[in-house]
Amino acid sequence: MDSIPSDAARDGSICDEAIVLSVTCALAKDALSYFQSGKFHECIDILIQLNHKKRNDPKVLHNMAIAEYFKNACSNSKKLLEDLNTVKKQSEELAKEPLEAVNPGSNVSVSKDLFDSTVTTLNIAVTWFHLHQYAKCLSILDPLFLNIEPLDETIALQICFLMLDSALACHDAVKFLEVFGHLDKSFGVGFGTHEEIGSTMQLSSNQVSKTSSLLSSSAASDALKSDLAAAESGLCEEGLEYDNVLAEIEAEKRMKPVGHIPANNLLKTIGERSILTVDVKLELQLYKVRFLLLTRNVKLAKREVKHAMNIAQKRDSSMALLLKSQLEYAHGNHRKAIKLLLVSGIQKELRTSGIFNNNLGCIYYQLGKYQAASVLFSNALRNCSSLRKDNPVKLFSLSQDKSLLITYNCGVLYLACGKPLLAAQCFQKASLVFCRQPLLWLRIAECCILALQKGLLEGGNTSSDRSEIRVHVIGKGKWRQLMMEENGFVELGGSAQWPKLSLPLARVCLSNSMYLLNVSLMNDSKSDLESPLSVMINDTKEASWSDHGDANTNSELKEAKGGMNQDIIQNSLSAYKDIRRRENHLLKQALLANMAYVELELENPIKALSAANSLLQLPDSSKIYVFLGHIYAAEALCLLNRPGEAGAHLSAYLLGQEDFKLPFAQEDFDPWRMNMSSDCEETSDCSTGNARDSLKPEEARGALFANLAALFATQGHYDQAKPFIQHALTVLPNNVQATITAVYIDLMVGRSQDAVARLKQCTRVSFVPGRLEVRAS
Amino acid sequence: MTIMKMEETAVVWTLLQSDLRPIQDVLSEFNSKFTRSRYFPVCSSLSILLQARALVPLPLPSSVLDFVTDPMILRSTDRLIAFAIMHQCYSSHKPSLNPFISEMINAACNEQAEKYERAFLLHLFQWNSYNNAKEILKLSAADYIKTFDPSTNEFPELGELQREYGNKADGPSSHMFADYALKKLLHDPDVPRGCDPNSPEFDVQVQPGGISKIGSGDRNEAVSGILGSLTMGGLAPRWIRPCPPRYPVHQSELLWIDPDNKHELVWDDKMCADTSRGATVRDLLIKGLKVTLSPTEQEDITTALANDPKLVYHCGITPRKLPQLVEHNPQIAVEILTKLINSPEIVDYFTALVSMEMSLHSMEVVNRLTTAVELPKEFIRMFITNCISSCENAKQQDKYMQNRLVRLVCVFLQSLIRNNIIDVKDLFIEVQAFCIDFSRVREAAGLFRLLKTLE
């Protein structure tokens, strides 16, 4: 706090002059010192005295709210928010009064100062941040950021860092750049020029070798070495390997009090990093790397993280190492990522051990080792909950409680393992943080669909569940009223209990997801109209100068050049926007396909048809989704008694008279495959990861055969149907639907012997005493 | 889900077998045991049972005429009772609303069927002369068959009956798969065709502990088995509905966590603190709006501003007051504007500067600003345009003042050009015209020459 002493000195001199003020001034100082030493009871006593002397001074009330919050062990965030909001409103009203009363010329600035609510606003934002409401936090800080120049440097820095963390949490690259650009202008790291990078690369490689020599010479080096060995060897055998890592970590813990680990000098406690003591330059460099990681500019991130290591050389490099590990993770070099994660040393800190376990879990997930990942995630959750029990609770530890994020990871993992009920529980918990993210809702819908496939849904959807519009009958007799309810964004969760998994729930989730996706697409296109960089630099200046003619871009650009390399940032950002656009496009296709599927399952062919048609109308869709669109549309049309149109959808894939081409190729599943890595051993691992339960091109072709056969059969063209069903059964010999269609055709042409023979051939038919049954797929 | 519950199956089966009770009694017992909502499922089962003799199952609406060689599962008395139940369940409606009417019509016109059965049905329909349904229902099924006179009956054509009672409704199914559904009861092809299940050959009592003879079986078991296992709907061609693949998990979806910075709540240390931050500076500046400040006073302001970089935002100089300050204390004005250059409000200050009356001091301020900070191009252009028009407007007042102003502007412009602050090309025509207008002034001529060298 470099500004505090000078502040205090000035305060002192003025207190002497104004004796009236001196008493309150002294009291205020006492209150501060009690606050800083954690004596909240005494602090509040003094604040109460102050409040008597200065009735309803918003600043006194503000500090009182903060002190009360700490006194109650940070337990009541809701009350804190209420109090702070009251204070804020009050100071804003007070600030208005003198402006109206006094001639705007004399003493405006004084009164502005007195009722300035910046600190209050910042604290509101901090509280929301700790409640994981990052978007809210950003929107609260925005007005402060717009007028950040006049603010004191410490406050301004706090605002900016909070915004950077929130923007990262929201994946909001544009907002991040806006804030980062400002900080960069004021504290300048810049995106280094090339020569600079060259030199840093050299330096950092020196540094790395230094680190490694430190490691090898240390007493604990053996433990670390075997860690690394374990990490590497473990790539083959999941269970064994994981035990090794755990054992090594344990061993290291035991050694900690005895052996002094030299590496620890480098890896100081990043849990305790505080803005006021932190080296802004290093911090900015680290943020820059995080931005590049967010925008998936792995190449540039690699350079910049080296630069960060360089800056951190004599200081705390654990964060830089952690980012390096993330970088390797993003790159698919999973072994290297594990190595760096271990070297970063965050597992040794109680505060960060949860983070360590989570990140290691992510790596193991990518390696397709779900068992190990699940153990790691649950360890991470345990770490977090022990953090919560910390006494006295520090607000900081609340924000370090990442359990909701880890819970989301668990959800992804359980879904991949085919445990839809557990996965849904995780996603529903995580919805506290992610409820505005379309993907979350899709995942919950996927849980419903997976549960349906596994027969885990509780049977009997009542007709009121199926219908989309519900009419509530309210009141009795002549007072009876009908209330219509339509589908919009349906608030689920929150305090209310989540409904059980079901197809109607899937439908609601899908429509929520679509709604959120459309909202975000709309916002994106809005922000695309104005280049984010011009917004960030010129902002208000340009707005008012534009009345006077063309913009003053030249000089502005010159100004900006000093700070950072615009091209790199701009490229990185636009590349990221492209990625996001592609992902959103794929997400939209997935949503429509799932919608069509769910509507078919709910026996609502009209809705299914419209979803399938919208899917088919999307430009540049994945071939997989185009195929699904055709198949779903065709089935819906059959259910609507429009066989002709249904046939047209299927025959799009016809090759000649009696053959189908593959509707898509295996390559079309590329987005499904995990991140590529240079390691061939790992890639083979990964490819089995996600694609294993998805549709194969050959199966899709089989489905086309079988469905066209079914279509012919319903129209009585058994001769035409026969060769198609024959093809279908060669491709999908054990498919239940195809078998049934084949049996049907046999029976219709009077060949019941064949039909029964066919049933006997199919391995999925079981002859049950007293009952003939076909096992559900 | 099967159509009927186990206990219902048992009841129905007993009813069907009551061939010695008057049919009426059987019907009223049926009524007492089943509610209206169960009629449809029960009748559906019966209708399947009635057809359950074929080795080849019967396509739903088409004819049942073709397959006659195989014996019915139901005995003739059972069949009569079954038809009676099916008819009675829907007797309160018009016959055409009976969902099973077409099956009953088909049966009535089936030439291969027993005549007593066809007559029985016609009585139920009360077709033409068949009008003593009431009497018949008083008989037991067995008695009816016994007393039936096979010679006296005439039977209608299928078409006639269909016209009379024809069923135009499509039945409960609504789409093509269901419409083309088959009855799904299938004769086991391992039982040889044409073998007579009623032949005593098969019905040898199985010795306790002995192995039962192949082919032995129990009709009761088969019928109640069928009744118990029947499900709604028929066998239809099935559509393969592939499940959409799960949306790919990108590695960025799994949340990699970095520790955040420490975002603590902030104590407001301005509480009860000095509200007169920079009061001295503020007072001095208020004075500076009226008179030129002494060098020491100016010094005080400069040091205070330098010590506290944010003080400039609190010193009370608003855009409205700027022109006064410029007139009396241009150096201080430059100092303040330089410090405000990053403020979002700087635009308002520039606007104030452009719109104030031209003077030596305003030009001095702008000139010094251009060397200290980067000014928006547009602002400089506007300012120059203003300068030039002020010179022209000064004509009406005082020739001397005008000349003075022109010389100032020329010097100002020359300085801007020499320092590369402005690009002459942007303003060339304007400035050239200005020089020609005031060519009588020496400085203007000099500026003109400078322009020419740059051309």
CSV table of N, CA, C and O in Angstrom, one decimal, chain A residues 257-315:
chain,number,residue,atom,x,y,z
A,257,PRO,N,8.2,-31.3,6.1
A,257,PRO,CA,8.8,-30.6,7.3
A,257,PRO,C,10.3,-30.9,7.5
A,257,PRO,O,11.0,-30.0,8.0
A,258,VAL,N,10.7,-32.0,7.0
A,258,VAL,CA,12.1,-32.4,7.3
A,258,VAL,C,13.0,-31.7,6.2
A,258,VAL,O,13.7,-30.8,6.4
A,259,GLY,N,12.8,-32.2,5.0
A,259,GLY,CA,13.7,-31.7,3.9
A,259,GLY,C,13.3,-30.4,3.4
A,259,GLY,O,12.1,-30.2,3.1
A,260,HIS,N,14.2,-29.5,3.4
A,260,HIS,CA,13.8,-28.2,2.8
A,260,HIS,C,14.0,-28.3,1.3
A,260,HIS,O,15.1,-28.6,0.8
A,261,ILE,N,13.0,-28.0,0.6
A,261,ILE,CA,13.0,-28.2,-0.8
A,261,ILE,C,13.4,-26.9,-1.5
A,261,ILE,O,12.7,-25.9,-1.4
A,262,PRO,N,14.6,-26.9,-2.1
A,262,PRO,CA,15.1,-25.6,-2.6
A,262,PRO,C,14.1,-25.1,-3.7
A,262,PRO,O,13.9,-23.9,-3.8
A,263,ALA,N,13.5,-26.0,-4.4
A,263,ALA,CA,12.5,-25.5,-5.4
A,263,ALA,C,11.5,-24.6,-4.8
A,263,ALA,O,10.9,-23.7,-5.5
A,264,ASN,N,11.2,-24.9,-3.6
A,264,ASN,CA,10.2,-24.1,-2.9
A,264,ASN,C,10.4,-22.6,-2.9
A,264,ASN,O,9.5,-21.8,-2.7
A,265,ASN,N,11.7,-22.3,-2.9
A,265,ASN,CA,12.0,-20.8,-2.9
A,265,ASN,C,11.4,-20.2,-4.1
A,265,ASN,O,10.9,-19.1,-4.1
A,266,LEU,N,11.5,-20.9,-5.2
A,266,LEU,CA,10.9,-20.4,-6.5
A,266,LEU,C,9.3,-20.4,-6.4
A,266,LEU,O,8.7,-19.5,-6.8
A,267,LEU,N,8.9,-21.5,-5.8
A,267,LEU,CA,7.5,-21.8,-5.8
A,267,LEU,C,6.8,-21.3,-4.5
A,267,LEU,O,6.4,-22.1,-3.7
A,268,LYS,N,6.8,-20.0,-4.4
A,268,LYS,CA,6.2,-19.5,-3.1
A,268,LYS,C,4.7,-19.7,-3.1
A,268,LYS,O,4.1,-20.2,-4.1
A,269,THR,N,4.2,-19.4,-2.0
A,269,THR,CA,2.7,-19.7,-1.8
A,269,THR,C,1.9,-18.8,-2.8
A,269,THR,O,1.6,-17.6,-2.5
A,270,ILE,N,1.5,-19.4,-3.8
A,270,ILE,CA,0.7,-18.6,-4.7
A,270,ILE,C,-0.7,-18.4,-4.2
A,270,ILE,O,-1.5,-17.5,-4.6
A,271,GLY,N,-1.1,-19.2,-3.3
A,271,GLY,CA,-2.4,-19.1,-2.7
A,271,GLY,C,-2.5,-17.7,-2.0
A,271,GLY,O,-3.6,-17.1,-2.0
A,272,GLU,N,-1.4,-17.2,-1.5
A,272,GLU,CA,-1.5,-15.9,-0.8
A,272,GLU,C,-1.3,-14.7,-1.6
A,272,GLU,O,-1.2,-13.6,-1.1
A,273,ARG,N,-1.1,-14.9,-2.9
A,273,ARG,CA,-0.8,-13.7,-3.7
A,273,ARG,C,-1.8,-12.6,-3.5
A,273,ARG,O,-3.0,-12.8,-3.6
A,274,SER,N,-1.3,-11.5,-3.3
A,274,SER,CA,-2.2,-10.4,-3.0
A,274,SER,C,-1.9,-9.3,-4.0
A,274,SER,O,-0.7,-9.1,-4.4
A,275,ILE,N,-2.9,-8.6,-4.4
A,275,ILE,CA,-2.7,-7.6,-5.4
A,275,ILE,C,-1.7,-6.5,-5.0
A,275,ILE,O,-0.9,-6.0,-5.8
A,276,LEU,N,-1.8,-6.2,-3.7
A,276,LEU,CA,-1.0,-5.0,-3.3
A,276,LEU,C,0.5,-5.3,-3.3
A,276,LEU,O,1.3,-4.4,-3.5
A,277,THR,N,0.8,-6.6,-3.1
A,277,THR,CA,2.2,-6.9,-3.0
A,277,THR,C,2.8,-7.4,-4.3
A,277,THR,O,3.9,-7.6,-4.5
A,278,VAL,N,1.8,-7.7,-5.2
A,278,VAL,CA,2.2,-8.4,-6.4
A,278,VAL,C,3.0,-7.5,-7.3
A,278,VAL,O,2.8,-6.3,-7.4
A,279,ASP,N,3.8,-8.2,-8.1
A,279,ASP,CA,4.5,-7.4,-9.1
A,279,ASP,C,3.6,-7.3,-10.3
A,279,ASP,O,3.2,-8.3,-11.0
A,280,VAL,N,3.2,-6.1,-10.5
A,280,VAL,CA,2.1,-5.9,-11.6
A,280,VAL,C,2.6,-6.4,-12.9
A,280,VAL,O,1.9,-6.9,-13.7
A,281,LYS,N,3.9,-6.2,-13.1
A,281,LYS,CA,4.4,-6.6,-14.4
A,281,LYS,C,4.3,-8.1,-14.7
A,281,LYS,O,3.8,-8.5,-15.7
A,282,LEU,N,4.7,-8.8,-13.7
A,282,LEU,CA,4.6,-10.3,-13.8
A,282,LEU,C,3.1,-10.7,-13.9
A,282,LEU,O,2.8,-11.5,-14.8
A,283,GLU,N,2.3,-10.0,-13.1
A,283,GLU,CA,0.9,-10.3,-13.1
A,283,GLU,C,0.3,-10.1,-14.5
A,283,GLU,O,-0.4,-10.9,-15.1
A,284,LEU,N,0.7,-9.0,-15.1
A,284,LEU,CA,0.2,-8.7,-16.5
A,284,LEU,C,0.7,-9.7,-17.5
A,284,LEU,O,-0.1,-10.1,-18.3
A,285,GLN,N,1.9,-10.1,-17.3
A,285,GLN,CA,2.4,-11.1,-18.2
A,285,GLN,C,1.7,-12.4,-18.1
A,285,GLN,O,1.3,-13.0,-19.1
A,286,LEU,N,1.4,-12.8,-16.9
A,286,LEU,CA,0.6,-14.0,-16.6
A,286,LEU,C,-0.8,-13.9,-17.2
A,286,LEU,O,-1.3,-14.8,-17.9
A,287,TYR,N,-1.4,-12.7,-17.1
A,287,TYR,CA,-2.7,-12.5,-17.6
A,287,TYR,C,-2.7,-12.6,-19.1
A,287,TYR,O,-3.6,-13.1,-19.8
A,288,LYS,N,-1.6,-12.1,-19.7
A,288,LYS,CA,-1.5,-12.2,-21.1
A,288,LYS,C,-1.5,-13.6,-21.6
A,288,LYS,O,-2.1,-14.0,-22.6
A,289,VAL,N,-0.7,-14.4,-20.9
A,289,VAL,CA,-0.7,-15.9,-21.2
A,289,VAL,C,-2.0,-16.5,-21.1
A,289,VAL,O,-2.5,-17.2,-22.0
A,290,ARG,N,-2.7,-16.1,-20.1
A,290,ARG,CA,-4.1,-16.7,-19.9
A,290,ARG,C,-5.0,-16.3,-21.0
A,290,ARG,O,-5.8,-17.0,-21.4
A,291,PHE,N,-4.8,-15.0,-21.5
A,291,PHE,CA,-5.6,-14.6,-22.6
A,291,PHE,C,-5.3,-15.4,-23.8
A,291,PHE,O,-6.2,-15.9,-24.5
A,292,LEU,N,-4.1,-15.6,-24.1
A,292,LEU,CA,-3.7,-16.4,-25.2
A,292,LEU,C,-4.2,-17.8,-25.1
A,292,LEU,O,-4.6,-18.4,-26.1
A,293,LEU,N,-4.2,-18.3,-23.9
A,293,LEU,CA,-4.7,-19.7,-23.7
A,293,LEU,C,-6.2,-19.7,-24.0
A,293,LEU,O,-6.8,-20.6,-24.6
A,294,LEU,N,-6.9,-18.7,-23.5
A,294,LEU,CA,-8.3,-18.6,-23.7
A,294,LEU,C,-8.6,-18.5,-25.2
A,294,LEU,O,-9.6,-19.2,-25.6
A,295,THR,N,-7.8,-17.7,-25.9
A,295,THR,CA,-8.1,-17.6,-27.3
A,295,THR,C,-7.4,-18.7,-28.1
A,295,THR,O,-7.4,-18.7,-29.3
A,296,ARG,N,-6.9,-19.7,-27.4
A,296,ARG,CA,-6.3,-20.9,-28.0
A,296,ARG,C,-5.1,-20.6,-28.9
A,296,ARG,O,-5.0,-21.3,-29.9
A,297,ASN,N,-4.5,-19.5,-28.7
A,297,ASN,CA,-3.3,-19.2,-29.5
A,297,ASN,C,-2.1,-19.8,-28.8
A,297,ASN,O,-1.3,-19.2,-28.2
A,298,VAL,N,-2.0,-21.2,-29.0
A,298,VAL,CA,-1.0,-21.9,-28.3
A,298,VAL,C,0.4,-21.5,-28.6
A,298,VAL,O,1.3,-21.4,-27.7
A,299,LYS,N,0.6,-21.2,-29.8
A,299,LYS,CA,2.0,-20.8,-30.3
A,299,LYS,C,2.5,-19.6,-29.5
A,299,LYS,O,3.6,-19.6,-29.0
A,300,LEU,N,1.7,-18.6,-29.6
A,300,LEU,CA,2.1,-17.3,-29.0
A,300,LEU,C,2.2,-17.5,-27.5
A,300,LEU,O,3.1,-16.9,-26.8
A,301,ALA,N,1.2,-18.2,-26.9
A,301,ALA,CA,1.2,-18.4,-25.5
A,301,ALA,C,2.6,-19.1,-25.0
A,301,ALA,O,3.1,-18.7,-24.0
A,302,LYS,N,3.1,-19.9,-25.9
A,302,LYS,CA,4.3,-20.6,-25.5
A,302,LYS,C,5.5,-19.6,-25.4
A,302,LYS,O,6.2,-19.6,-24.4
A,303,ARG,N,5.5,-18.6,-26.3
A,303,ARG,CA,6.5,-17.6,-26.2
A,303,ARG,C,6.3,-16.8,-25.0
A,303,ARG,O,7.3,-16.5,-24.2
A,304,GLU,N,5.1,-16.4,-24.8
A,304,GLU,CA,4.8,-15.4,-23.7
A,304,GLU,C,5.0,-16.1,-22.3
A,304,GLU,O,5.4,-15.4,-21.4
A,305,VAL,N,4.7,-17.4,-22.2
A,305,VAL,CA,4.9,-18.0,-20.9
A,305,VAL,C,6.4,-18.1,-20.6
A,305,VAL,O,6.8,-18.0,-19.5
A,306,LYS,N,7.2,-18.2,-21.7
A,306,LYS,CA,8.6,-18.2,-21.4
A,306,LYS,C,9.1,-16.8,-20.9
A,306,LYS,O,9.9,-16.7,-19.9
A,307,HIS,N,8.5,-15.8,-21.5
A,307,HIS,CA,8.8,-14.4,-21.0
A,307,HIS,C,8.3,-14.3,-19.5
A,307,HIS,O,9.0,-13.7,-18.7
A,308,ALA,N,7.2,-14.9,-19.2
A,308,ALA,CA,6.7,-14.8,-17.8
A,308,ALA,C,7.7,-15.6,-16.9
A,308,ALA,O,8.0,-15.1,-15.8
A,309,MET,N,8.1,-16.7,-17.3
A,309,MET,CA,9.1,-17.4,-16.5
A,309,MET,C,10.3,-16.6,-16.2
A,309,MET,O,10.9,-16.6,-15.2
A,310,ASN,N,10.7,-15.8,-17.3
A,310,ASN,CA,11.8,-15.0,-17.2
A,310,ASN,C,11.6,-13.9,-16.1
A,310,ASN,O,12.5,-13.7,-15.3
A,311,ILE,N,10.5,-13.3,-16.2
A,311,ILE,CA,10.2,-12.2,-15.2
A,311,ILE,C,10.1,-12.8,-13.8
A,311,ILE,O,10.6,-12.2,-12.8
A,312,ALA,N,9.5,-14.0,-13.7
A,312,ALA,CA,9.3,-14.6,-12.4
A,312,ALA,C,10.6,-15.3,-11.9
A,312,ALA,O,10.5,-15.8,-10.8
A,313,GLN,N,11.6,-15.2,-12.6
A,313,GLN,CA,12.8,-16.0,-12.3
A,313,GLN,C,13.2,-16.0,-10.8
A,313,GLN,O,13.4,-17.0,-10.2
A,314,LYS,N,13.2,-14.7,-10.3
A,314,LYS,CA,13.7,-14.7,-8.9
A,314,LYS,C,12.5,-14.6,-8.0
A,314,LYS,O,12.7,-14.5,-6.8
A,315,ARG,N,11.4,-14.7,-8.5
A,315,ARG,CA,10.2,-14.6,-7.6
A,315,ARG,C,9.4,-15.9,-7.7
A,315,ARG,O,9.9,-17.0,-7.8
